Short mmCIF file of C-alpha atoms (C1' of nucleotides) in Angstrom, two decimals:
data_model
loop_
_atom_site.label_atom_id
_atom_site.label_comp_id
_atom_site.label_asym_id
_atom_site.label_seq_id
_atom_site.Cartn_x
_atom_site.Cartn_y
_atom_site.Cartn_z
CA UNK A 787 -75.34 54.60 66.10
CA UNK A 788 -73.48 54.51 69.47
CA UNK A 789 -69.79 55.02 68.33
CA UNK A 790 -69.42 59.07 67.89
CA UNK A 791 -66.62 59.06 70.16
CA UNK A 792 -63.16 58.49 68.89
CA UNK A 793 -61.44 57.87 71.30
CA UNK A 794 -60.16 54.54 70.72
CA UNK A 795 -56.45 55.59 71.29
CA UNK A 796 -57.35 55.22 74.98
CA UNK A 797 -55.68 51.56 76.29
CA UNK A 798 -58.15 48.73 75.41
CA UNK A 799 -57.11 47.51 78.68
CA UNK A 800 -57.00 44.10 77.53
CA UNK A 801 -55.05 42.02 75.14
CA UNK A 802 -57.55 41.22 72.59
CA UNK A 803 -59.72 43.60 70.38
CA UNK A 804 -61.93 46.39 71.73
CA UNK A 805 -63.87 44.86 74.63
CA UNK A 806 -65.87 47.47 75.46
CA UNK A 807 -68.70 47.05 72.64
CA UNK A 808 -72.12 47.59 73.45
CA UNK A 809 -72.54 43.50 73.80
CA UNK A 810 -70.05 42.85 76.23
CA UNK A 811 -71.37 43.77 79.89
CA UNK A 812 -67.62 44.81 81.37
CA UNK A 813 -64.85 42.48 79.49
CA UNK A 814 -63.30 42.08 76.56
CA UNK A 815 -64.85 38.84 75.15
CA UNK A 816 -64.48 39.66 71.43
CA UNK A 817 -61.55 37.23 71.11
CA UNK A 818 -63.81 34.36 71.49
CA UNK A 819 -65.32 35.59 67.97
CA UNK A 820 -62.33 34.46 66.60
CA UNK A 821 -62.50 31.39 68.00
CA UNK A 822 -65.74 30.89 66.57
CA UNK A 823 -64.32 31.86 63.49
CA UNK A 824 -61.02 29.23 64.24
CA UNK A 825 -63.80 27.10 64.56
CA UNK A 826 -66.56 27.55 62.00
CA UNK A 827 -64.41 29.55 59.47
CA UNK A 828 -63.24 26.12 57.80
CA UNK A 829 -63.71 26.02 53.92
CA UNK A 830 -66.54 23.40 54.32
CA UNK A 831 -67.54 23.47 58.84
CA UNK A 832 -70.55 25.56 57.14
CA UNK A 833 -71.26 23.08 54.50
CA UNK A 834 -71.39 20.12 57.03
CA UNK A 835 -73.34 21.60 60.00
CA UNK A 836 -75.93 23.11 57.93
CA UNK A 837 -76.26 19.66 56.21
CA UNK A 838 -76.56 18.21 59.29
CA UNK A 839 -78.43 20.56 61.60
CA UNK A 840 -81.56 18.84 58.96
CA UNK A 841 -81.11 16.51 60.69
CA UNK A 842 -79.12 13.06 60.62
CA UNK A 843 -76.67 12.73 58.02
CA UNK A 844 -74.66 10.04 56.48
CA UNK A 845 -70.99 10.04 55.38
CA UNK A 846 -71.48 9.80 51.84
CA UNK A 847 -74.90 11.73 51.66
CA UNK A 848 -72.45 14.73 53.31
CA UNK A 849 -69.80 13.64 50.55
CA UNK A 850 -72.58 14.34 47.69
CA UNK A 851 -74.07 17.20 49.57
CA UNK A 852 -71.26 19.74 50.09
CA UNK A 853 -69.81 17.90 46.47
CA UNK A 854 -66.87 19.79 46.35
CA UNK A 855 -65.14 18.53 49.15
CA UNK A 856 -62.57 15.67 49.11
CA UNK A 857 -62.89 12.38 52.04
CA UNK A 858 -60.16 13.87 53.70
CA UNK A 859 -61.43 17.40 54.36
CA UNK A 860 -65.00 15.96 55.03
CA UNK A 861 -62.93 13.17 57.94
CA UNK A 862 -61.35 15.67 59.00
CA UNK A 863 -64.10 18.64 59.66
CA UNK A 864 -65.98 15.75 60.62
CA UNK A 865 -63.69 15.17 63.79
CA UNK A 866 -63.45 18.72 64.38
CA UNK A 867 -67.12 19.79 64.81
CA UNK A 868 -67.31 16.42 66.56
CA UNK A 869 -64.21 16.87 68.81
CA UNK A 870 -65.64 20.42 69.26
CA UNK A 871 -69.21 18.76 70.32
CA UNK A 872 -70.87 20.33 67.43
CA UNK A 873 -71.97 17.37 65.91
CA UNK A 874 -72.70 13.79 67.41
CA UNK A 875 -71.30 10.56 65.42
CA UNK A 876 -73.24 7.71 65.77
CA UNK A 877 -71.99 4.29 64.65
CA UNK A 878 -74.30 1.35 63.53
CA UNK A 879 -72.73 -1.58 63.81
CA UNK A 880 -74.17 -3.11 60.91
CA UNK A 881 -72.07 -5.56 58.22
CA UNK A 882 -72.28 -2.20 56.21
CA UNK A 883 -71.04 0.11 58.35
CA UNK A 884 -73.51 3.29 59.16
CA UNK A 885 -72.77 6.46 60.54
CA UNK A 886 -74.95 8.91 61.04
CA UNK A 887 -74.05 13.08 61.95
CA UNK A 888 -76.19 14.85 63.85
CA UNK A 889 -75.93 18.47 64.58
CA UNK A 890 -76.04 18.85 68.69
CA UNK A 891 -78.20 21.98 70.14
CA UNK A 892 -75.30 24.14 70.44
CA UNK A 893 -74.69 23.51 66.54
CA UNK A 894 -78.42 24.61 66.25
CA UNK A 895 -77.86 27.74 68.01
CA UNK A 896 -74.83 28.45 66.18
CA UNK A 897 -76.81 27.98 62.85
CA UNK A 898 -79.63 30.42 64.14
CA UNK A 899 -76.51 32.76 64.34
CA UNK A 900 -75.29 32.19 61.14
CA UNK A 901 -78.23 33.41 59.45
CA UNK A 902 -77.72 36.42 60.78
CA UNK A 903 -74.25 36.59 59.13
CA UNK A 904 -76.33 35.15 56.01
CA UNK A 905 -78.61 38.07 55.68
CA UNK A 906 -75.90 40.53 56.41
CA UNK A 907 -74.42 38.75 53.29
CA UNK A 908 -77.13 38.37 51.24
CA UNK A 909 -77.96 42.21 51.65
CA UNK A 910 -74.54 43.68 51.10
CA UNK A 911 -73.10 41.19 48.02
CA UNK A 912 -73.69 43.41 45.58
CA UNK A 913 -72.34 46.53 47.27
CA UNK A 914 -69.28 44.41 48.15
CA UNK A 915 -68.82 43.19 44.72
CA UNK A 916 -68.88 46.86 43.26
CA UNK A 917 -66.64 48.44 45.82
CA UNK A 918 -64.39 45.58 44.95
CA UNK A 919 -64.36 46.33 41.18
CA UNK A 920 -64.49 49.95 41.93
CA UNK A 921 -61.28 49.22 44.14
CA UNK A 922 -59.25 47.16 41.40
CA UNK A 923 -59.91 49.63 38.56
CA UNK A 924 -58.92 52.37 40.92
CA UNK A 925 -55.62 51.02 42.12
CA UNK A 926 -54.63 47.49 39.88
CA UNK A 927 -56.27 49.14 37.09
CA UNK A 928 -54.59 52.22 36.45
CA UNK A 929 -50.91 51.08 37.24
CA UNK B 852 -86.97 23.10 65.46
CA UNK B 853 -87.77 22.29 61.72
CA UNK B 854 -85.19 19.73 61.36
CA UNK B 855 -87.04 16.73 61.51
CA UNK B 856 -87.25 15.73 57.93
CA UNK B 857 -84.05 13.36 57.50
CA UNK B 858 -84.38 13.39 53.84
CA UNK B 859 -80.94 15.48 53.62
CA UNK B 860 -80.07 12.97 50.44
CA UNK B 861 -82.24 15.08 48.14
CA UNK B 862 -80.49 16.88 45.48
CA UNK B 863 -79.85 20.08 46.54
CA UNK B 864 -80.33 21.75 43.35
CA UNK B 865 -76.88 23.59 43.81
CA UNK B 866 -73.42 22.81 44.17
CA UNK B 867 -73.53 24.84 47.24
CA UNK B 868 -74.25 23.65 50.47
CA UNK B 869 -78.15 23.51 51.75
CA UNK B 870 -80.09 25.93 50.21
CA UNK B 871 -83.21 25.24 51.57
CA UNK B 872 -83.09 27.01 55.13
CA UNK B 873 -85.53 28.44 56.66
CA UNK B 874 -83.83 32.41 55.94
CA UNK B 875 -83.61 31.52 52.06
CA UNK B 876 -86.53 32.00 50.20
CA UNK B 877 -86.26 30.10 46.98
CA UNK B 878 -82.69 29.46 46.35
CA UNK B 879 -79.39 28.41 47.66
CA UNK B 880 -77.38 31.88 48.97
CA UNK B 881 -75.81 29.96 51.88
CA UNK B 882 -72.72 30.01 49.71
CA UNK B 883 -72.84 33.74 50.91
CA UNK B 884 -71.89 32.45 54.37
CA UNK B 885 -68.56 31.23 53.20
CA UNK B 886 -68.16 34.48 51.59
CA UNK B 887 -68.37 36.45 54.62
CA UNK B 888 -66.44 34.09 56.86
CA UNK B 889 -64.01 34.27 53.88
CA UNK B 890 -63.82 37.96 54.06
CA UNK B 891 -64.05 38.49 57.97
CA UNK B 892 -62.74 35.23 58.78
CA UNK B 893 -59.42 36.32 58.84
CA UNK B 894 -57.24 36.63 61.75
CA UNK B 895 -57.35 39.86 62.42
CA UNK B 896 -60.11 41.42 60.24
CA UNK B 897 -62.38 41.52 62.94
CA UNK B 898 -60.05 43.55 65.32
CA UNK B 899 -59.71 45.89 63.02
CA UNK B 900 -63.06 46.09 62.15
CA UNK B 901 -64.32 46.33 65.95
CA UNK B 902 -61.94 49.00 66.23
CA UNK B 903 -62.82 51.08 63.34
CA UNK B 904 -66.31 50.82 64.75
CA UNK B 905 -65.96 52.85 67.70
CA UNK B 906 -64.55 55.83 65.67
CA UNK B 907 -61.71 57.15 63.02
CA UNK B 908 -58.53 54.93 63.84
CA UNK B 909 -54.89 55.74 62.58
CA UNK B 910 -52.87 53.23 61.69
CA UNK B 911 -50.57 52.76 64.48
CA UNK B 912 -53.66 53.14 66.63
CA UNK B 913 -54.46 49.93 65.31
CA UNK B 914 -51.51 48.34 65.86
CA UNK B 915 -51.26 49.02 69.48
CA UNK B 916 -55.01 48.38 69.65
CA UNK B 917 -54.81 44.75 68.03
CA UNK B 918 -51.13 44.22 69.38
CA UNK B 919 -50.61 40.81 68.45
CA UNK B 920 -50.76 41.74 64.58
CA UNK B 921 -47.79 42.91 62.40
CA UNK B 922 -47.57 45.67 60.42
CA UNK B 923 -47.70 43.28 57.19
CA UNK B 924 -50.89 41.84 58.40
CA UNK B 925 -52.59 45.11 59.27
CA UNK B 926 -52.07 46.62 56.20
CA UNK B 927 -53.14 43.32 54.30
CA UNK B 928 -56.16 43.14 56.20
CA UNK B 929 -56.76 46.69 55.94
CA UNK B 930 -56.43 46.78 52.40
CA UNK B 931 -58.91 43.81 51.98
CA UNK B 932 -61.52 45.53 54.20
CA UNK B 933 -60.90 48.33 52.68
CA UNK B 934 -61.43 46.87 48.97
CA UNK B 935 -64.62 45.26 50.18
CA UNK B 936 -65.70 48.46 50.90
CA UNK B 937 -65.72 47.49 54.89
CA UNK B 938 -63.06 50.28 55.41
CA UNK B 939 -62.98 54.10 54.00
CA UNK B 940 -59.37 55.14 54.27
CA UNK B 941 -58.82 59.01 54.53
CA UNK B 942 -55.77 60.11 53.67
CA UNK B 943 -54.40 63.24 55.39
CA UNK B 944 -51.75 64.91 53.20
CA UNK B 945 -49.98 66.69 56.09
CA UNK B 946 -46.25 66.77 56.66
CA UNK B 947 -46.38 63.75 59.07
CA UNK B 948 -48.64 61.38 56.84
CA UNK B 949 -52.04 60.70 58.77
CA UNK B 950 -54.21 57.71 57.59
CA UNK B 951 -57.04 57.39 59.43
CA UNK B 952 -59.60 54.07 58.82
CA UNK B 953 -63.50 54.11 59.60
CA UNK B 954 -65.86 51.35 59.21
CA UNK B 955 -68.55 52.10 56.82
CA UNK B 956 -71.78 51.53 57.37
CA UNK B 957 -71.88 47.99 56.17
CA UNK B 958 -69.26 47.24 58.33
CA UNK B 959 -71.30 48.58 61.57
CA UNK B 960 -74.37 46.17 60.48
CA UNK B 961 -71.74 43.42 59.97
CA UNK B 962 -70.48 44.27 63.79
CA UNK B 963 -73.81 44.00 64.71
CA UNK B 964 -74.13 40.52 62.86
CA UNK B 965 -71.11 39.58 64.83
CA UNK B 966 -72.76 40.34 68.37
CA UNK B 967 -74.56 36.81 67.80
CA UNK B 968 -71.80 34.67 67.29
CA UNK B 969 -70.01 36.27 70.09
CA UNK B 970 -73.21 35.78 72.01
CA UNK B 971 -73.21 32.09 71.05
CA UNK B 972 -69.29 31.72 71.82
CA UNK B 973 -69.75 33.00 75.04
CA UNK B 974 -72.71 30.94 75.97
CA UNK B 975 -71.09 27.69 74.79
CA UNK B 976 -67.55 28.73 75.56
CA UNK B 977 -66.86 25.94 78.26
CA UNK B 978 -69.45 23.52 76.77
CA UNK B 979 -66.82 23.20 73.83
CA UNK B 980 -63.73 23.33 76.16
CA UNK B 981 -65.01 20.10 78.07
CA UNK B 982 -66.51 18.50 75.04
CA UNK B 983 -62.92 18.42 73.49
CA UNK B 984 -60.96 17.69 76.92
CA UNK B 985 -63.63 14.47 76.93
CA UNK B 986 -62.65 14.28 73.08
CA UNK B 987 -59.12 14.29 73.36
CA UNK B 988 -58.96 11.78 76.44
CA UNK B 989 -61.73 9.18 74.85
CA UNK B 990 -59.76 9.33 71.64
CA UNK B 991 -56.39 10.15 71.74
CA UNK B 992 -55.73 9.79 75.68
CA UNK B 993 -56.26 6.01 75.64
CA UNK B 994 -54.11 5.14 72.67
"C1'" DC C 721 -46.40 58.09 60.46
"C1'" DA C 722 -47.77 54.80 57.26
"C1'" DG C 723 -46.73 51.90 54.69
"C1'" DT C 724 -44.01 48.35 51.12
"C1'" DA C 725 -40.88 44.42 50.12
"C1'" DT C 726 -38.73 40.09 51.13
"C1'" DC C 727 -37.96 35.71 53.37
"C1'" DC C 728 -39.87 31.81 55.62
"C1'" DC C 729 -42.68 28.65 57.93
"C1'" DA C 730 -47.06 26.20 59.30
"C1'" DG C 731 -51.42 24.67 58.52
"C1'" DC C 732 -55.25 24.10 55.32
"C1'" DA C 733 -56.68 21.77 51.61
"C1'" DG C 734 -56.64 18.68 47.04
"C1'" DA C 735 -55.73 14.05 44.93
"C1'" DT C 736 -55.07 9.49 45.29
"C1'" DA C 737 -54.46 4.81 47.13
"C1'" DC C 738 -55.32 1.66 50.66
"C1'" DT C 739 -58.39 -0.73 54.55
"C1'" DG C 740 -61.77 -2.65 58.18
"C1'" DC D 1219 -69.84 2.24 53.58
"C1'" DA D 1220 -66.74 4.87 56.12
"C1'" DG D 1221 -62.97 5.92 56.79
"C1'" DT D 1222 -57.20 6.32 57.15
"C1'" DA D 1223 -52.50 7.34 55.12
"C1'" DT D 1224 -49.38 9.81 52.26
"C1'" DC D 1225 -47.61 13.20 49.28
"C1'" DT D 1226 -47.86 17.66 47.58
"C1'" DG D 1227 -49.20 22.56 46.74
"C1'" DC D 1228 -51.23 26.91 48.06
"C1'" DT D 1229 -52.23 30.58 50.93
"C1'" DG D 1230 -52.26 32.83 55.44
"C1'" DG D 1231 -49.54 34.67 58.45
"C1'" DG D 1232 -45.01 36.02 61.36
"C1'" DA D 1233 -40.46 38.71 61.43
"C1'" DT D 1234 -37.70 41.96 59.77
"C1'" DA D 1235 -35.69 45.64 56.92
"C1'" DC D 1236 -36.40 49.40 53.98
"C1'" DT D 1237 -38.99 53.89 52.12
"C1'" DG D 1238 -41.99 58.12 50.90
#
DNA sequence: CAGTATCCCAGCAGATACTG
DNA sequence: CAGTATCTGCTGGGATACTG
């Protein structure tokens, strides 16, 4: 790969992380990752956009389909990815009220991104889980 | 896309969150997903990490490179990376103690997963700004 | 240099009860 | 059905002081 130099002593000449990785034409735009992450990194943002990036969703469908997550959180990531324009709320005024989730384009991209993360995942659990074991018995283990 | 089937209500066979995406083959993994954002969602794990990309980093290296962190932070994150097998640590036993961190191998493809959610941040950087400006004053500006 | 240990706060998240 | 309100607990994370 393209990192034999180790020279990262030299001043990162920003503020945020290393900003001169391959991706990043002349700036150091690696903090927005972590906005992403500030973003998406929620215990349940996943949950929610990839129920609803199948298209429209309703409140309690979401409430049976991530399970494990309580009203609140669900409000509450709700508003987020909305506030965020991840998702679009639309209200039915019917007698029963309806709302319906749907996951805007951007969401959709950011999905198709995930799956990279997914895959990355997906391939390296195992070796993960070992070095973690390996890790515990090496250090917590022996003490 | 293939999101126009609405019928999101279907069991989903897990107590995960959709399993049924178009990069899982049989089964529900995308519990995975919250695993990695779990691991590398932290605040600072992917500074570190981007920085141990480029090369062998020392640990105060690190700290001037990320700046904002502490030391307690960089050597909790550092620890966890490192446990996830993200990290090798090599220990230099010379008078002056000399640590030096270097992202494995995993940890470069993981980078490399990163590069499209930074992609996607950077693309939809300002559509998010203005969709929570327009947010914030339809919602909380006229109360 | 490379950590560890301690104190402390803020925000995330769970449970539950109430409402339009 | 689709929320909101409240109360509480846990963990992440910041600051600082000490150590091998």
């Amino acid at each position: 790969m393209s990192q034999g130099n180790n020279d990262v002593s030299v001043e990162p000449t920003q503020a945020c992380v290393a900003g001169d990785a391959p991706f990043t034409p002349g700036q150091a735009k690696a903090c927005t990752v972590r906005e992403v992450l500030d973003r998406v990194g929620g215990k349940w943002s996943i949950g929610i956009l990839v129920a609803a990036s199948q298209g429209p969703v309703r409140f309690t469908e979401l409430e049976r389909h991530v399970e494990g997550i309580s009203r609140r959180m669900l409000t509450l990531t709700l508003r987020n990815l909305e506030r965020d324009g991840l998702l679009s709320r639309t209200v039915y005024p019917t007698v029963p009220p309806k709302v319906e989730y749907t996951a805007t384009p951007i969401a959709l991209e950011l999905y198709d991104s995930l799956v990279a993360l997914t895959s990355w995942a997906e391939r390296h659990r195992n070796a993960i889980a070992e070095a973690r074991t390996a890790y515990d018995r090496a250090h917590g283990g022996t003490a």
